mmCIF file of C-alpha atoms in Angstrom:
data_model
loop_
_atom_site.group_PDB
_atom_site.id
_atom_site.type_symbol
_atom_site.label_atom_id
_atom_site.label_comp_id
_atom_site.label_asym_id
_atom_site.label_seq_id
_atom_site.Cartn_x
_atom_site.Cartn_y
_atom_site.Cartn_z
ATOM 1 C CA UNK A 228 17.484 2.472 -10.839
ATOM 2 C CA UNK A 229 19.912 1.243 -8.725
ATOM 3 C CA UNK A 230 17.434 1.687 -5.591
ATOM 4 C CA UNK A 231 15.539 -0.595 -7.839
ATOM 5 C CA UNK A 232 18.171 -3.217 -8.493
ATOM 6 C CA UNK A 233 18.764 -3.566 -4.612
ATOM 7 C CA UNK A 234 15.626 -4.051 -3.948
ATOM 8 C CA UNK A 235 15.260 -6.596 -6.483
ATOM 9 C CA UNK A 236 18.494 -8.357 -5.495
ATOM 10 C CA UNK A 237 16.858 -8.765 -2.119
ATOM 11 C CA UNK A 238 13.591 -9.993 -3.241
ATOM 12 C CA UNK A 239 15.231 -12.672 -5.614
ATOM 13 C CA UNK A 240 17.008 -14.459 -2.553
ATOM 14 C CA UNK A 241 13.894 -15.568 -1.542
ATOM 15 C CA UNK A 242 12.619 -16.585 -4.908
ATOM 16 C CA UNK A 243 13.104 -20.515 -4.041
ATOM 17 C CA UNK A 244 11.000 -20.058 -0.947
ATOM 18 C CA UNK A 245 8.257 -18.469 -3.350
ATOM 19 C CA UNK A 246 8.347 -21.284 -5.528
ATOM 20 C CA UNK A 247 7.784 -24.067 -2.956
ATOM 21 C CA UNK A 248 5.726 -22.347 -0.361
ATOM 22 C CA UNK A 249 4.157 -19.510 -2.138
ATOM 23 C CA UNK A 250 3.953 -15.960 -0.804
ATOM 24 C CA UNK A 251 2.379 -14.823 2.074
ATOM 25 C CA UNK A 252 -1.036 -12.619 0.597
ATOM 26 C CA UNK A 253 -1.926 -9.192 2.146
ATOM 27 C CA UNK A 254 -4.534 -6.680 0.512
ATOM 28 C CA UNK A 255 -3.718 -2.843 0.419
ATOM 29 C CA UNK A 256 -5.470 0.360 -0.718
ATOM 30 C CA UNK A 257 -3.970 2.957 -3.252
ATOM 31 C CA UNK A 258 -6.084 5.687 -1.881
ATOM 32 C CA UNK A 259 -6.565 8.547 -4.047
ATOM 33 C CA UNK A 260 -8.393 11.995 -4.132
ATOM 34 C CA UNK A 261 -8.699 15.103 -6.096
ATOM 35 C CA UNK A 262 -6.585 18.065 -4.244
ATOM 36 C CA UNK A 263 -7.478 21.922 -4.327
ATOM 37 C CA UNK A 264 -6.308 22.535 -7.663
ATOM 38 C CA UNK A 265 -7.641 19.532 -9.387
ATOM 39 C CA UNK A 266 -4.532 17.373 -9.750
ATOM 40 C CA UNK A 267 -4.774 13.802 -8.539
ATOM 41 C CA UNK A 268 -3.225 13.140 -5.012
ATOM 42 C CA UNK A 269 -2.545 9.923 -3.502
ATOM 43 C CA UNK A 270 -2.005 8.562 -0.085
ATOM 44 C CA UNK A 271 1.112 7.357 1.656
ATOM 45 C CA UNK A 272 2.021 6.193 5.045
ATOM 46 C CA UNK A 273 4.679 4.789 7.335
ATOM 47 C CA UNK A 274 4.703 1.487 8.462
ATOM 48 C CA UNK A 275 4.816 1.132 12.294
ATOM 49 C CA UNK A 276 8.022 -0.554 12.752
ATOM 50 C CA UNK A 277 10.483 0.497 10.156
ATOM 51 C CA UNK A 278 8.978 4.161 9.312
ATOM 52 C CA UNK A 279 9.149 3.351 5.613
ATOM 53 C CA UNK A 280 6.491 4.708 3.001
ATOM 54 C CA UNK A 281 3.623 2.447 1.881
ATOM 55 C CA UNK A 282 -0.098 1.987 1.386
ATOM 56 C CA UNK A 283 -2.557 0.781 4.053
ATOM 57 C CA UNK A 284 -2.864 -2.700 3.613
ATOM 58 C CA UNK A 285 -3.224 -6.119 5.984
ATOM 59 C CA UNK A 286 -3.810 -9.794 5.948
ATOM 60 C CA UNK A 287 -7.193 -11.334 4.497
ATOM 61 C CA UNK A 288 -10.314 -10.866 6.874
ATOM 62 C CA UNK A 289 -12.391 -14.211 6.849
ATOM 63 C CA UNK A 290 -16.175 -12.969 5.793
ATOM 64 C CA UNK A 291 -14.817 -9.854 3.950
ATOM 65 C CA UNK A 292 -14.066 -9.434 0.112
ATOM 66 C CA UNK A 293 -10.675 -7.875 -0.727
ATOM 67 C CA UNK A 294 -11.935 -4.543 -1.226
ATOM 68 C CA UNK A 295 -13.925 -4.786 1.802
ATOM 69 C CA UNK A 296 -10.193 -5.501 3.507
ATOM 70 C CA UNK A 297 -8.970 -2.778 1.233
ATOM 71 C CA UNK A 298 -11.772 0.095 2.978
ATOM 72 C CA UNK A 299 -10.990 -1.506 6.596
ATOM 73 C CA UNK A 300 -7.292 -1.143 6.322
ATOM 74 C CA UNK A 301 -7.198 2.798 4.798
ATOM 75 C CA UNK A 302 -9.568 3.274 7.941
ATOM 76 C CA UNK A 303 -7.567 1.736 10.515
ATOM 77 C CA UNK A 304 -4.533 2.655 9.413
ATOM 78 C CA UNK A 305 -4.807 6.401 7.651
ATOM 79 C CA UNK A 306 -8.509 7.466 8.591
ATOM 80 C CA UNK A 307 -9.927 7.566 5.519
ATOM 81 C CA UNK A 308 -13.282 6.195 4.063
ATOM 82 C CA UNK A 309 -14.245 5.542 0.493
ATOM 83 C CA UNK A 310 -15.217 3.086 -2.093
ATOM 84 C CA UNK A 311 -12.979 0.694 -3.125
ATOM 85 C CA UNK A 312 -13.054 -0.684 -6.537
ATOM 86 C CA UNK A 313 -13.713 -4.484 -6.818
ATOM 87 C CA UNK A 314 -11.235 -5.439 -9.266
ATOM 88 C CA UNK A 315 -7.818 -5.034 -8.488
ATOM 89 C CA UNK A 316 -5.780 -2.113 -9.590
ATOM 90 C CA UNK A 317 -2.360 -4.496 -9.310
ATOM 91 C CA UNK A 318 0.009 -6.498 -7.499
ATOM 92 C CA UNK A 319 3.368 -5.790 -5.787
ATOM 93 C CA UNK A 320 5.778 -7.814 -3.520
ATOM 94 C CA UNK A 321 7.463 -7.252 -0.809
ATOM 95 C CA UNK A 322 9.577 -8.899 2.143
ATOM 96 C CA UNK A 323 7.446 -8.612 5.046
ATOM 97 C CA UNK A 324 9.516 -8.852 8.655
ATOM 98 C CA UNK A 325 7.209 -10.613 11.304
ATOM 99 C CA UNK A 326 7.629 -10.202 14.971
ATOM 100 C CA UNK A 327 10.079 -12.932 15.144
ATOM 101 C CA UNK A 328 12.528 -11.380 12.860
ATOM 102 C CA UNK A 329 11.880 -13.783 10.168
ATOM 103 C CA UNK A 330 11.270 -12.264 6.937
ATOM 104 C CA UNK A 331 8.968 -13.907 4.022
ATOM 105 C CA UNK A 332 7.775 -13.076 0.647
ATOM 106 C CA UNK A 333 4.593 -11.255 0.174
ATOM 107 C CA UNK A 334 2.155 -10.628 -2.649
ATOM 108 C CA UNK A 335 -0.245 -7.184 -2.012
ATOM 109 C CA UNK A 336 -3.300 -7.305 -4.261
ATOM 110 C CA UNK A 337 -4.161 -3.695 -4.418
ATOM 111 C CA UNK A 338 -7.678 -2.146 -4.784
ATOM 112 C CA UNK A 339 -7.703 1.598 -6.089
ATOM 113 C CA UNK A 340 -9.854 3.628 -3.285
ATOM 114 C CA UNK A 341 -11.670 6.845 -3.696
ATOM 115 C CA UNK A 342 -11.668 8.836 -0.709
ATOM 116 C CA UNK A 343 -15.096 10.311 0.380
ATOM 117 C CA UNK A 344 -13.668 11.544 3.816
ATOM 118 C CA UNK A 345 -10.416 11.548 6.085
ATOM 119 C CA UNK A 346 -10.872 11.972 9.805
ATOM 120 C CA UNK A 347 -8.338 13.301 11.946
ATOM 121 C CA UNK A 348 -8.429 10.552 14.625
ATOM 122 C CA UNK A 349 -8.602 6.491 13.452
ATOM 123 C CA UNK A 350 -7.199 3.443 15.525
ATOM 124 C CA UNK A 351 -3.654 3.703 14.338
ATOM 125 C CA UNK A 352 -3.053 7.951 14.303
ATOM 126 C CA UNK A 353 -0.453 7.761 16.861
ATOM 127 C CA UNK A 354 1.312 4.945 15.126
ATOM 128 C CA UNK A 355 1.939 6.223 11.396
ATOM 129 C CA UNK A 356 2.637 9.497 9.847
ATOM 130 C CA UNK A 357 -0.081 10.180 6.800
ATOM 131 C CA UNK A 358 0.872 12.209 3.869
ATOM 132 C CA UNK A 359 -1.207 12.959 0.605
ATOM 133 C CA UNK A 360 1.317 13.337 -2.334
ATOM 134 C CA UNK A 361 1.648 13.477 -6.248
ATOM 135 C CA UNK A 362 1.673 10.089 -7.718
ATOM 136 C CA UNK A 363 5.049 11.065 -9.292
ATOM 137 C CA UNK A 364 6.209 11.825 -5.453
ATOM 138 C CA UNK A 365 4.772 9.095 -4.035
ATOM 139 C CA UNK A 366 6.558 6.759 -6.457
ATOM 140 C CA UNK A 367 10.043 8.720 -5.302
ATOM 141 C CA UNK A 368 9.025 7.675 -1.598
ATOM 142 C CA UNK A 369 8.129 4.162 -1.885
ATOM 143 C CA UNK A 370 10.897 1.409 -2.322
ATOM 144 C CA UNK A 371 9.284 -1.482 -3.985
ATOM 145 C CA UNK A 372 9.445 -0.967 -7.819
ATOM 146 C CA UNK A 373 6.025 -2.718 -8.701
ATOM 147 C CA UNK A 374 4.278 -0.079 -6.130
ATOM 148 C CA UNK A 375 5.987 2.720 -7.879
ATOM 149 C CA UNK A 376 4.697 1.477 -10.936
ATOM 150 C CA UNK A 377 1.146 1.823 -9.876
ATOM 151 C CA UNK A 378 1.178 5.353 -8.425
ATOM 152 C CA UNK A 379 2.887 6.067 -12.079
ATOM 153 C CA UNK A 380 -0.118 4.487 -13.429
ATOM 154 C CA UNK A 381 -2.483 7.012 -11.903
ATOM 155 C CA UNK A 382 -0.553 9.584 -14.244
ATOM 156 C CA UNK A 383 -1.557 7.223 -17.480
ATOM 157 C CA UNK A 384 -4.919 6.549 -16.896
ATOM 158 C CA UNK A 385 -6.660 8.734 -14.240
ATOM 159 C CA UNK A 386 -8.488 6.777 -11.158
ATOM 160 C CA UNK A 387 -10.110 9.603 -9.302
ATOM 161 C CA UNK A 388 -13.061 10.024 -11.683
#
C-alpha cells in the first residue's frame, strides 16, 4: 500500500490544476487474450522515456471514435490487432511528462480490446518492451492504483469471452 500512497500523494499536488484547467485526456487499450492453458492474459508495455510499465495509450485522434483510437494505439505501440469495446472499461489518472519536462495530470479512458493477432513487427517495436502477463502480475507491475484495479477487475469478471 505504501507505493500507492506515494503515487497518490504526487498526484494530489496537482489537484488544484485539475480543478482549474481540467486534466489532459488520453485513450488506452487493455489488451487481453486467452493463454495456452485457457487463462486470461493481459498486455503491458514499457513507456519510451521512463521505461515504466503501462498499457498502450495515446491522444485522441480527430475523426476517430475512442475505441478506434484504442485499437490504433494497441497496434502502433504493441503490434496487436483486435476489436475494442465501444463502452469504456474504466478510467485512470497519471502524471504525463511532456517533452519540455512539464508534468500534467492526465485522465485515460480505457477500452477492453480482445486480441485476435499479435505481430512481431510494428511501428514502435524498437522503442518498447511488450509482455503478456496474468492480470495479477500486470497489476503488480504498473504504478497507477486505478489501472491496477482495472487489471484486477479482469479476474472478477472475465472480459476475454
